[in-house]
Coordinates of C-alpha atoms in Angstrom, one line a residue:
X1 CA 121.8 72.9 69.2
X2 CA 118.6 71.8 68.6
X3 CA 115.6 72.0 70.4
X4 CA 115.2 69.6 73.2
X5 CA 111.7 67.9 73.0
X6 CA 111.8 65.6 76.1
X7 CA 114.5 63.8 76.4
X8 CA 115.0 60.8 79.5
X9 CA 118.5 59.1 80.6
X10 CA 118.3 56.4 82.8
X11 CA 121.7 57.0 84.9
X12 CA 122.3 53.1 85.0
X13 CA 122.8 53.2 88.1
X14 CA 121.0 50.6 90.4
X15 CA 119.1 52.8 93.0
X16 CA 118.9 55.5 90.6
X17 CA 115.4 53.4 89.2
X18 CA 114.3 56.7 87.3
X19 CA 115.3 58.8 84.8
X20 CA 116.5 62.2 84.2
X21 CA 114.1 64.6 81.8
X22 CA 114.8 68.0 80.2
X23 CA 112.4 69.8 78.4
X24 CA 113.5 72.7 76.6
X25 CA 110.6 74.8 76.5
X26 CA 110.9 75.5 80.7
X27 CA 111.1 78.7 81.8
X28 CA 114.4 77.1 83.9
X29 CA 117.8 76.6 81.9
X30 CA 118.9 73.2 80.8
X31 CA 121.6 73.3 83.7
X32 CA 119.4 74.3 86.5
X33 CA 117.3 71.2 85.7
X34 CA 119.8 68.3 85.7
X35 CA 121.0 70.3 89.2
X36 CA 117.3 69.9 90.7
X37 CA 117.2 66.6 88.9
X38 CA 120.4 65.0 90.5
X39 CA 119.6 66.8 93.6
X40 CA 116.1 65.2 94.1
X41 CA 117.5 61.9 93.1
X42 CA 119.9 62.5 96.3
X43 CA 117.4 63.6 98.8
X44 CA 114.7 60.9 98.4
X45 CA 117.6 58.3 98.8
X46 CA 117.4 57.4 94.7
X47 CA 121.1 57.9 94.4
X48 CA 122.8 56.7 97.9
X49 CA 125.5 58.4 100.0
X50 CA 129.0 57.5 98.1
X51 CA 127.4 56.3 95.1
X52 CA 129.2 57.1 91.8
X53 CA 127.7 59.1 89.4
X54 CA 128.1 59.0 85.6
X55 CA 131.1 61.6 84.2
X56 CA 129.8 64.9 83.0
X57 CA 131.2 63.8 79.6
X58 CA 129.0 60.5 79.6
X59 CA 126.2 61.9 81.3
X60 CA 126.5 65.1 78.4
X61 CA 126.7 62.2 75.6
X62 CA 123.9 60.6 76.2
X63 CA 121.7 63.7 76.9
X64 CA 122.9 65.0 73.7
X65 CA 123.8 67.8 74.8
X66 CA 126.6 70.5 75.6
X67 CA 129.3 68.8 78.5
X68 CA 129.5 72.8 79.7
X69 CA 126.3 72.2 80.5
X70 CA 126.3 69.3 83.0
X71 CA 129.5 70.6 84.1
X72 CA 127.6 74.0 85.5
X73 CA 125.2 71.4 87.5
X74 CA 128.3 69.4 89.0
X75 CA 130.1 72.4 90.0
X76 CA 126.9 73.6 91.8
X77 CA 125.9 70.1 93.5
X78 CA 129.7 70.9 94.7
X79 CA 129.9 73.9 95.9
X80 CA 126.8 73.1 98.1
X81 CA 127.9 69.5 99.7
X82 CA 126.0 67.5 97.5
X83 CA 128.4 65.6 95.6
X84 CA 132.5 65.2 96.5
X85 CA 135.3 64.9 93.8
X86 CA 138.0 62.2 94.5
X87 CA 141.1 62.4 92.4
X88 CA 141.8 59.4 89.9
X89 CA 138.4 58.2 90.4
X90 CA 135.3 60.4 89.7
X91 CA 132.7 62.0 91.2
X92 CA 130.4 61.1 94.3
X93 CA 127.1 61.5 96.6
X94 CA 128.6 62.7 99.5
X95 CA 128.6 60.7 102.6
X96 CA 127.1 63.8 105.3
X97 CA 124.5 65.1 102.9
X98 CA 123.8 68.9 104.1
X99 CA 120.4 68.6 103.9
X100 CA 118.5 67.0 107.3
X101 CA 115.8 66.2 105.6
X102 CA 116.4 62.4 104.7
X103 CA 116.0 62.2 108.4
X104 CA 113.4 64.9 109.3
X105 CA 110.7 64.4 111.9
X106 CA 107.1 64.2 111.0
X107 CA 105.1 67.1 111.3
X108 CA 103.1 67.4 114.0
X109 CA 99.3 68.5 113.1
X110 CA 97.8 68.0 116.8
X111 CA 97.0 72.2 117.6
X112 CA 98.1 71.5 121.4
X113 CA 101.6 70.2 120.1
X114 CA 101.4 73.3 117.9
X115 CA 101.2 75.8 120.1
X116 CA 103.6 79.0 119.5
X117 CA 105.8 79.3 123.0
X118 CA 106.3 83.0 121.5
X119 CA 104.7 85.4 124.2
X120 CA 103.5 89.2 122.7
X121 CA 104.2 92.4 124.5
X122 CA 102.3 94.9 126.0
X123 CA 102.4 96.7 122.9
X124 CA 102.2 94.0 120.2
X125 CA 98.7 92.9 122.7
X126 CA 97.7 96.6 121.7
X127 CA 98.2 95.8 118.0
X128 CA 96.1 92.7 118.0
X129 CA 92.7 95.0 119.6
X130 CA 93.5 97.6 116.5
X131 CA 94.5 95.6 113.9
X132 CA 92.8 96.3 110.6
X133 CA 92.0 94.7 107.4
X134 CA 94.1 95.8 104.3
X135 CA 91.7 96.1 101.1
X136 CA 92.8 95.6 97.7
X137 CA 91.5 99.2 95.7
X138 CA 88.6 97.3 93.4
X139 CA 89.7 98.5 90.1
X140 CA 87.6 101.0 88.0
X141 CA 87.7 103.1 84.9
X142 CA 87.5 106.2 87.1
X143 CA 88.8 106.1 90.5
X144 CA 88.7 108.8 93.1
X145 CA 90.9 107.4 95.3
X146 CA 92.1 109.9 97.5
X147 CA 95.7 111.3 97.9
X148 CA 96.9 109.7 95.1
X149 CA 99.1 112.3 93.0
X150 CA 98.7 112.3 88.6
X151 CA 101.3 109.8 88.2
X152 CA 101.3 110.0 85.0
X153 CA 102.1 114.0 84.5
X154 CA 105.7 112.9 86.7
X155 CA 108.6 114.0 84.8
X156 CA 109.8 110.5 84.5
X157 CA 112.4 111.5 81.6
X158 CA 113.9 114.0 83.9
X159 CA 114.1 111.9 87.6
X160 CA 115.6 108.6 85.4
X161 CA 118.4 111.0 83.9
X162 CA 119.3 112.0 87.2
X163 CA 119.0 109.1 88.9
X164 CA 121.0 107.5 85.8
X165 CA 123.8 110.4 86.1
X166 CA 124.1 109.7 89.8
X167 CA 124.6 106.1 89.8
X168 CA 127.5 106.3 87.6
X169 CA 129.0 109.1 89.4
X170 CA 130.3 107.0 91.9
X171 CA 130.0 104.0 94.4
X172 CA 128.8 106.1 97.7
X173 CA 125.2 105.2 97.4
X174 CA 126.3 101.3 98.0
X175 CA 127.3 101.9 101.4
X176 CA 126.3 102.7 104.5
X177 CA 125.2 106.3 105.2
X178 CA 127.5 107.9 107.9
X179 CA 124.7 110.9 108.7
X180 CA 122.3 109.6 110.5
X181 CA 119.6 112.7 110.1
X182 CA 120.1 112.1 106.6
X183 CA 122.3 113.1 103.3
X184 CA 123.4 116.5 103.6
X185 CA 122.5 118.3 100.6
X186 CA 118.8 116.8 101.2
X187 CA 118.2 118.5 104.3
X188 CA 120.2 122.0 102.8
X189 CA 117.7 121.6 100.1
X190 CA 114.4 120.8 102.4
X191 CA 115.7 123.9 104.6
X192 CA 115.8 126.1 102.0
X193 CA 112.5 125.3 100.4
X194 CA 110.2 125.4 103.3
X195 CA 111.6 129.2 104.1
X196 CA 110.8 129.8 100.6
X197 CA 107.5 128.0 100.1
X198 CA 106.0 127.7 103.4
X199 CA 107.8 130.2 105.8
X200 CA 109.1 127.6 108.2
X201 CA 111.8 128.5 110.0
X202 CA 114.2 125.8 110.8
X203 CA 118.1 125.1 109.5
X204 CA 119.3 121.8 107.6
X205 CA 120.0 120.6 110.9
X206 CA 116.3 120.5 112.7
X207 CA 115.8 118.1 109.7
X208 CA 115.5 114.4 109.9
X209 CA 114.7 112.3 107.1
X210 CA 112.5 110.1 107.2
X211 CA 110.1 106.8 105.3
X212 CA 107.4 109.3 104.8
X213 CA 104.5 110.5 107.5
X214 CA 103.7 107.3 109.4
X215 CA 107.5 106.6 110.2
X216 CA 107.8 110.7 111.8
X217 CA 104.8 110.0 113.4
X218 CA 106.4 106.7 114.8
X219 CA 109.4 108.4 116.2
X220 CA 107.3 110.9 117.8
X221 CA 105.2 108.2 119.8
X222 CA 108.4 106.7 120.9
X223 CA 110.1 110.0 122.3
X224 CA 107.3 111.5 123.7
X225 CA 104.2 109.3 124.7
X226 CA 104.0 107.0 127.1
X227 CA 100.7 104.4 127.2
X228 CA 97.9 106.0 128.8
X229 CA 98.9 109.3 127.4
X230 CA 96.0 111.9 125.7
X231 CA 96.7 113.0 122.5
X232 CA 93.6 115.4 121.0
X233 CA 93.4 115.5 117.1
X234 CA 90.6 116.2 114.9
X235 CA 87.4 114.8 114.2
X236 CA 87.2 114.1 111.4
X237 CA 90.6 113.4 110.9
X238 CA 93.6 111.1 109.2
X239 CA 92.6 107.8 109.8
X240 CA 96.7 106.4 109.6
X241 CA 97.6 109.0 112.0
X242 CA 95.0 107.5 114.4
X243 CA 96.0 104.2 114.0
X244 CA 99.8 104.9 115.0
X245 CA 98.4 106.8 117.9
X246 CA 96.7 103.7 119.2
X247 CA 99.5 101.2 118.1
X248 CA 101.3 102.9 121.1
X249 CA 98.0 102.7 123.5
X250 CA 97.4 106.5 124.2
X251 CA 93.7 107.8 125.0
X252 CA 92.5 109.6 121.9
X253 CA 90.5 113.1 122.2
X254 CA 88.3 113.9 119.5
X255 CA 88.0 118.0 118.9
X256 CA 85.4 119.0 116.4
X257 CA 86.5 121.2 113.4
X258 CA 84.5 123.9 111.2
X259 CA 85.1 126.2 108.8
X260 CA 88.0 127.8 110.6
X261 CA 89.5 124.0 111.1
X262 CA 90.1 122.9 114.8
X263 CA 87.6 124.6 117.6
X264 CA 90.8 125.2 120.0
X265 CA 88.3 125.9 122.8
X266 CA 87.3 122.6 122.9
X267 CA 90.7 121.7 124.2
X268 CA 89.8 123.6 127.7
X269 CA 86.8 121.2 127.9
X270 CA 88.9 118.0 128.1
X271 CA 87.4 117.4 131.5
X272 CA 90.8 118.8 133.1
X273 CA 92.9 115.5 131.4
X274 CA 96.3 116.4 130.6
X275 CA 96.9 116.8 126.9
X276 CA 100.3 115.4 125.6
X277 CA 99.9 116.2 121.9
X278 CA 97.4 117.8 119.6
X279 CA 97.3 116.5 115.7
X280 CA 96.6 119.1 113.5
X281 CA 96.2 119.5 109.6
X282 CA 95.9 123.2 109.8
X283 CA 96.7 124.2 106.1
X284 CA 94.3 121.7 104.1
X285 CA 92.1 120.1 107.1
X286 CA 92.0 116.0 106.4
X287 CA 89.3 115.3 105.6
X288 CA 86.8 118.6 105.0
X289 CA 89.5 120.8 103.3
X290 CA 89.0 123.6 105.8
X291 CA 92.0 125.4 106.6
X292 CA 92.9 126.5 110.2
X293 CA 92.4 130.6 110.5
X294 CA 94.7 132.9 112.0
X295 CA 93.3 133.9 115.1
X296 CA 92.8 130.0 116.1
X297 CA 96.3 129.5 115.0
X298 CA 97.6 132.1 117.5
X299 CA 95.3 130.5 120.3
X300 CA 96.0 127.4 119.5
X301 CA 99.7 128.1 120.2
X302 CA 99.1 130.3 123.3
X303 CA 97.4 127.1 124.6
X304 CA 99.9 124.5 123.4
X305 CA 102.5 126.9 125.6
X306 CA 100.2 127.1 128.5
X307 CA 99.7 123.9 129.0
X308 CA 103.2 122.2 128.2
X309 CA 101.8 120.4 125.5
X310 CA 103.4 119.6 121.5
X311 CA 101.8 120.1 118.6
X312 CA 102.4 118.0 115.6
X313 CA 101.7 119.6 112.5
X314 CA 101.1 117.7 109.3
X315 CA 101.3 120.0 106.3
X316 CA 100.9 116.8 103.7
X317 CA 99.5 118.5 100.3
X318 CA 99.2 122.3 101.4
X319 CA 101.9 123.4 98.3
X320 CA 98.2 123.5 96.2
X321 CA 95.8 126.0 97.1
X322 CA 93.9 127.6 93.9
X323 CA 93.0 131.2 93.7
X324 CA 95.3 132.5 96.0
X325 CA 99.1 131.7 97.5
X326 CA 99.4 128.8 100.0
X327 CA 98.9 129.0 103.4
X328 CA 102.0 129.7 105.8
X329 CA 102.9 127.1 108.5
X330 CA 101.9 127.0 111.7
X331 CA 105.8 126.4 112.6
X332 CA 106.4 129.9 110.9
X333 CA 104.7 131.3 113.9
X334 CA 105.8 129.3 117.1
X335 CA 108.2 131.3 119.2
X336 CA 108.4 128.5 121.8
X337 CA 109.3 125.4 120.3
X338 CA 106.0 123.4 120.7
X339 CA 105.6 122.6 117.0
X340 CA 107.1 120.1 115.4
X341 CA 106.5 120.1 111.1
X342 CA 105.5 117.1 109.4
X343 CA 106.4 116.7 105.6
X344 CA 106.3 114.6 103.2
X345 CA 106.9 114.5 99.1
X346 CA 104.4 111.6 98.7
X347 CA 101.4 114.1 97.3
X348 CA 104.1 116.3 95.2
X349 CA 106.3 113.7 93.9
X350 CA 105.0 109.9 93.7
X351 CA 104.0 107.8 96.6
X352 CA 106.4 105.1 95.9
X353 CA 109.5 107.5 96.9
X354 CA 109.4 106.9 100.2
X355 CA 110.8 110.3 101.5
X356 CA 109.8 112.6 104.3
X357 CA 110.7 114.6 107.3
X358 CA 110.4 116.2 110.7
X359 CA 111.6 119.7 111.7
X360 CA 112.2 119.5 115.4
X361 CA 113.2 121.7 117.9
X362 CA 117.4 122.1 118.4
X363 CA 117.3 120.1 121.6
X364 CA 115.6 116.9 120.4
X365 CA 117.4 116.9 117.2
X366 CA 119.9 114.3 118.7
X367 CA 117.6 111.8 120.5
X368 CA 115.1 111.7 117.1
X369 CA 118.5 111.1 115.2
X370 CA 119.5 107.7 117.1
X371 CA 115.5 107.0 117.5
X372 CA 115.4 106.8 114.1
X373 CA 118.6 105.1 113.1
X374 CA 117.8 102.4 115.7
X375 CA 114.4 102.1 113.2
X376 CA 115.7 101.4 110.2
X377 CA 119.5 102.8 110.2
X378 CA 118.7 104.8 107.0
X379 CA 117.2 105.5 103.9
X380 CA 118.3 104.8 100.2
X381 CA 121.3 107.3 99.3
X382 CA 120.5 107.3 95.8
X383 CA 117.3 108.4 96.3
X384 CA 118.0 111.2 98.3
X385 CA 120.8 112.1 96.2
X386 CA 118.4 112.6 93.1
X387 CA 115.8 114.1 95.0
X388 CA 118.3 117.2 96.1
X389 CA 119.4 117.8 93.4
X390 CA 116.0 118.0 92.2
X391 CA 114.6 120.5 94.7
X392 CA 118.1 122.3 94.2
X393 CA 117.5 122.8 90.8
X394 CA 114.1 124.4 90.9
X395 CA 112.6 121.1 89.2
X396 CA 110.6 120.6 92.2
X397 CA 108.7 123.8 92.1
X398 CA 108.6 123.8 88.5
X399 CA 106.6 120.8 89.1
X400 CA 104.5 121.8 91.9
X401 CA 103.4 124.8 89.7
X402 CA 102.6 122.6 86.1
X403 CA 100.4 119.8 88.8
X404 CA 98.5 123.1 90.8
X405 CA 97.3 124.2 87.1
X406 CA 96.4 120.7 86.3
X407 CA 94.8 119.7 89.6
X408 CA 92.9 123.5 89.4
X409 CA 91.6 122.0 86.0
X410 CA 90.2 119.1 87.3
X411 CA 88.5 120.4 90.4
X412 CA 86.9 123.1 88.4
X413 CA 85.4 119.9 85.7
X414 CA 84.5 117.6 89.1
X415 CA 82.6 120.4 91.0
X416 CA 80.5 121.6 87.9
X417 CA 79.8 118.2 87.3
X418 CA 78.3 117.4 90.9
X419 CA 76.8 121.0 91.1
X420 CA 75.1 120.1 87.6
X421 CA 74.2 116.9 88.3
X422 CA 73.4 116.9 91.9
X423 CA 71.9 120.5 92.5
X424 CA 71.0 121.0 96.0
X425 CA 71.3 117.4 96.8
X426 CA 75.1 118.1 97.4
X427 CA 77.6 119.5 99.6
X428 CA 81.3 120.0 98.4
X429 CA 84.1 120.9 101.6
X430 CA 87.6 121.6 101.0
X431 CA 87.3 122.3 97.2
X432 CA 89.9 125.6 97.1
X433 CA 92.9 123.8 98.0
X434 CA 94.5 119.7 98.0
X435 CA 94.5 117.1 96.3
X436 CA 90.6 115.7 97.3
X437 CA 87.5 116.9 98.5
X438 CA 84.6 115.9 100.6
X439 CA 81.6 115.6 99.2
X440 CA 78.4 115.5 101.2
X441 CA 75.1 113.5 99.5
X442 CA 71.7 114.6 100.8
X443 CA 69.9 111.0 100.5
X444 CA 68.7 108.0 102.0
X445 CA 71.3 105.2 100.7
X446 CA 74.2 104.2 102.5
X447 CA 77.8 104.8 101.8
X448 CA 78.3 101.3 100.9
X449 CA 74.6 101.5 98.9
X450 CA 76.2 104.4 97.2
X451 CA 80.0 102.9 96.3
X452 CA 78.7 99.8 94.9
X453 CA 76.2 101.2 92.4
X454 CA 79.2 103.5 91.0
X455 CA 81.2 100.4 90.7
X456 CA 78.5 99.0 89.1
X457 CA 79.2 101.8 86.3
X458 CA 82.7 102.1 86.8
X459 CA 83.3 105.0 89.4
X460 CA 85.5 104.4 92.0
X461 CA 84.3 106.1 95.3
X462 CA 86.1 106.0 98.9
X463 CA 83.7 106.8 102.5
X464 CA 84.6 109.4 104.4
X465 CA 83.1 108.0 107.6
X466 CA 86.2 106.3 108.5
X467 CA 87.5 109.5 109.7
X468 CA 85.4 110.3 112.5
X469 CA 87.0 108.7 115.6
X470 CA 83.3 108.0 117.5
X471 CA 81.4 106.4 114.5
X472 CA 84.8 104.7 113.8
X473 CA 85.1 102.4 117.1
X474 CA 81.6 101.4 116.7
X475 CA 82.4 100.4 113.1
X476 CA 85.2 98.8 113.9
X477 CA 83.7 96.4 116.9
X478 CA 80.1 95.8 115.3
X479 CA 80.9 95.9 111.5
X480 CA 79.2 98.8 110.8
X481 CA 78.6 102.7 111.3
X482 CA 76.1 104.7 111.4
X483 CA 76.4 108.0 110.4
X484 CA 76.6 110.6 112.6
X485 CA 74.6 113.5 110.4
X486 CA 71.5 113.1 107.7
X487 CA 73.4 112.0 104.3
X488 CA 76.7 110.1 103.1
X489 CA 80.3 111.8 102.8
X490 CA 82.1 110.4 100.5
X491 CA 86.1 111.6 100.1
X492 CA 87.0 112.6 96.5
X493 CA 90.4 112.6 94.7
X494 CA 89.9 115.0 91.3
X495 CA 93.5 114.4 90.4

């Protein structure tokens, strides 16, 4: 056939008053535009409730074009109540048009008429005094965005045969999951590599699945907080976390960390307010890298037991830890059922994957179970499917150990660089284990002084002053904040 240019056909009918114009070179098939064509002609009264419209063979004749053609619009002007077929006499606009809009009522643009009669609740009237601004990442030639894993070192070849060899095994994955916690095999899998690689001790049914960290910490807030609640985590600390905290409008405790990660005796100081829950990051501190020392992990569980309070342990990159073997979990060491682990595969895997989980104690495994298919009923089988078999198979480890050589690479080249370039004038935390570090700038210039002049040359920096919960209120009411020590911390990704 050859190539329509623009071609017009008056439909000789007397309200019809315009024509009907295909152009070949749309992105839209010849079909779909006679469809949208006849259809508009219908809606703005052009072509009149039980008018007669021209045959598809006429109307294909003097288009010039094929009759299978027009006959794909008809049939779908049919099937939606457009147009009616009557035996022995052709077809016509339909007399009860499904559309209302011939007969729609102005829109009304006076605000007072516009307002919503939809009232929030308590909790969405929280949301609206923490809501926060989503930023686009500006895009650089170097970024050191944090927490972002080397994409590009994934073994794509590997996760698209599986995921291919799945797919075609058979039709499970279409329908609905029938274990709630999660597929099977995952959680066998999960269970069997946290005794391996992080000393957790928990069976495949303490597991529940989840839509990676902020989803677990979700289902926590729902079980086990009520508003007006304390919950102490670290300062600084994981921004997201905090945010999910104050989404369910809990009073949050900031507890100052060092070298040893969190100063547990500043819990006792709490002015005698009942904690609920303390958020931790004990093997790779977010954000100063420090990792939480033995002694402190003993006495932050004695505490945690002595005062009938849970702690919620977020172990989110500690599989890479460079010059010696990762740190166990605290989990590995709680004899009372206080803890409950955090994971997640976003750091060791890709971001995009979606997957994470809880271990919690026997007796909650139930309640978290319906919690979370009340949330979001489950997560993709297929998914979950690939990924067992991948940890199964050893492929995730493999992995884990080819990124920890790579990332060790890296960190070595980014912390001669700053120690070379920056001398004295620098500060590097957290730089023997993770994903990122802190870096700490001994100068005048701002944070935002300091990530727009590496834009400027292509770097792409993130603040670390986000983290800290008291300059972070002040920042987010007046626009601004100030830092609370001499220089700018900035939060680097090496990966």
């Amino acid at each position: 056939m050859p190539k329509l240019q623009l071609i017009s056909m008056d439909l000789a009918m007397p309200a019809a008053g315009e024509a009907i114009a295909l152009d070949s070179h749309l992105p839209q098939s010849l079909h779909q535009q006679i469809y949208e064509e006849l259809r508009r002609a219908i809606l703005t009264g052009r072509l009149l409730p039980r008018q007669k419209i021209p045959s598809t063979r006429s109307l294909a004749k003097s288009l010039g074009i094929s009759r299978t053609t027009v006959t794909q619009s008809y049939e779908q002007l049919l099937s939606e109540g457009y147009l009616q077929t009557i035996i022995g006499s052709g077809t016509y606009v339909c007399a009860q048009l499904p559309d209302d809009l011939l007969h729609s009522v102005p829109v009304i643009t006076d605000e007072k008429q516009n307002a919503s009669p939809i009232q929030l609740s308590q909790q969405g009237k929280r949301l609206t005094k923490t809501l926060f601004s989503l930023q686009t990442e500006v895009n650089t030639a170097l970024s050191f965005r944090y927490g972002r894993p080397a994409l590009k070192d994934f073994p794509r070849k590997l996760w698209c045969k599986l995921l291919s060899r799945h797919c075609k095994a058979d039709l499970e994955w279409l329908d609905y999951a029938t274990d709630f916690q999660g597929y099977l095999p995952l959680r066998v899998a999960i269970a069997h590599y946290l005794a391996r690689a992080r000393a957790v001790h928990c069976d495949r049914e303490q597991i529940i699945i989840t839509n990676g960290t902020q989803q677990a910490l979700d289902l926590v807030m729902r079980l086990l907080v009520d508003p007006g609640d304390s919950i102490a985590m670290e300062d600084p600390g994981y921004l997201s976390a905090r945010r999910v905290f104050l989404s369910h409008g809990v009073n949050l405790l900031p507890v100052p960390v060092d070298a040893s990660g969190l100063m547990v005796e500043k819990l006792a100081n709490s002015d005698g307010e009942r904690i609920r829950i303390v958020y931790v990051t004990p093997s790779h501190q977010f954000p100063t890298g420090s990792t939480l020392s033995l002694p402190r992990r003993l006495e932050l569980l004695l505490w945690a037991q002595q005062h009938d309070a849970l702690i919620l342990e977020d172990d989110y990159d500690s599989e890479y830890r460079y010059g010696d073997r990762p740190i166990p979990a605290l989990q590995g060491l709680d004899q009372s059922n206080c803890v409950i682990y955090i994971g997640t595969f976003s750091k060791v895997l890709f971001p995009s994957l979606r997957i994470g989980y809880l271990v919690v104690p026997p007796h909650l495994v139930s309640l978290f179970a319906q919690v979370k298919w009340l949330s979001d009923r489950q997560l993709p089988t297929l998914e979950q499917k690939v990924l067992a078999e991948f940890i199964a198979d050893g492929y995730l480890e493999s992995h884990i150990r080819k990124m920890r050589s790579l990332y060790d690479q890296r960190r070595q080249v980014l912390v001669q660089a700053l120690n070379t370039h920056f001398g004295e004038q620098v500060t590097i935390f957290g730089e023997n284990a993770g994903i990122h570090i802190m870096v700490k700038f001994d100068t005048h210039l701002s944070d935002e002084t300091i990530i727009e002049r590496a834009e400027m040359v292509g770097v792409g920096l993130m603040s670390a002053r986000s983290s800290y919960l008291n300059s972070w209120s002040h920042e987010e009411e007046k626009g601004q904040g100030a830092r609370g020590k001499t220089g700018t911390e900035l939060g680097l990704c090496p990966v």
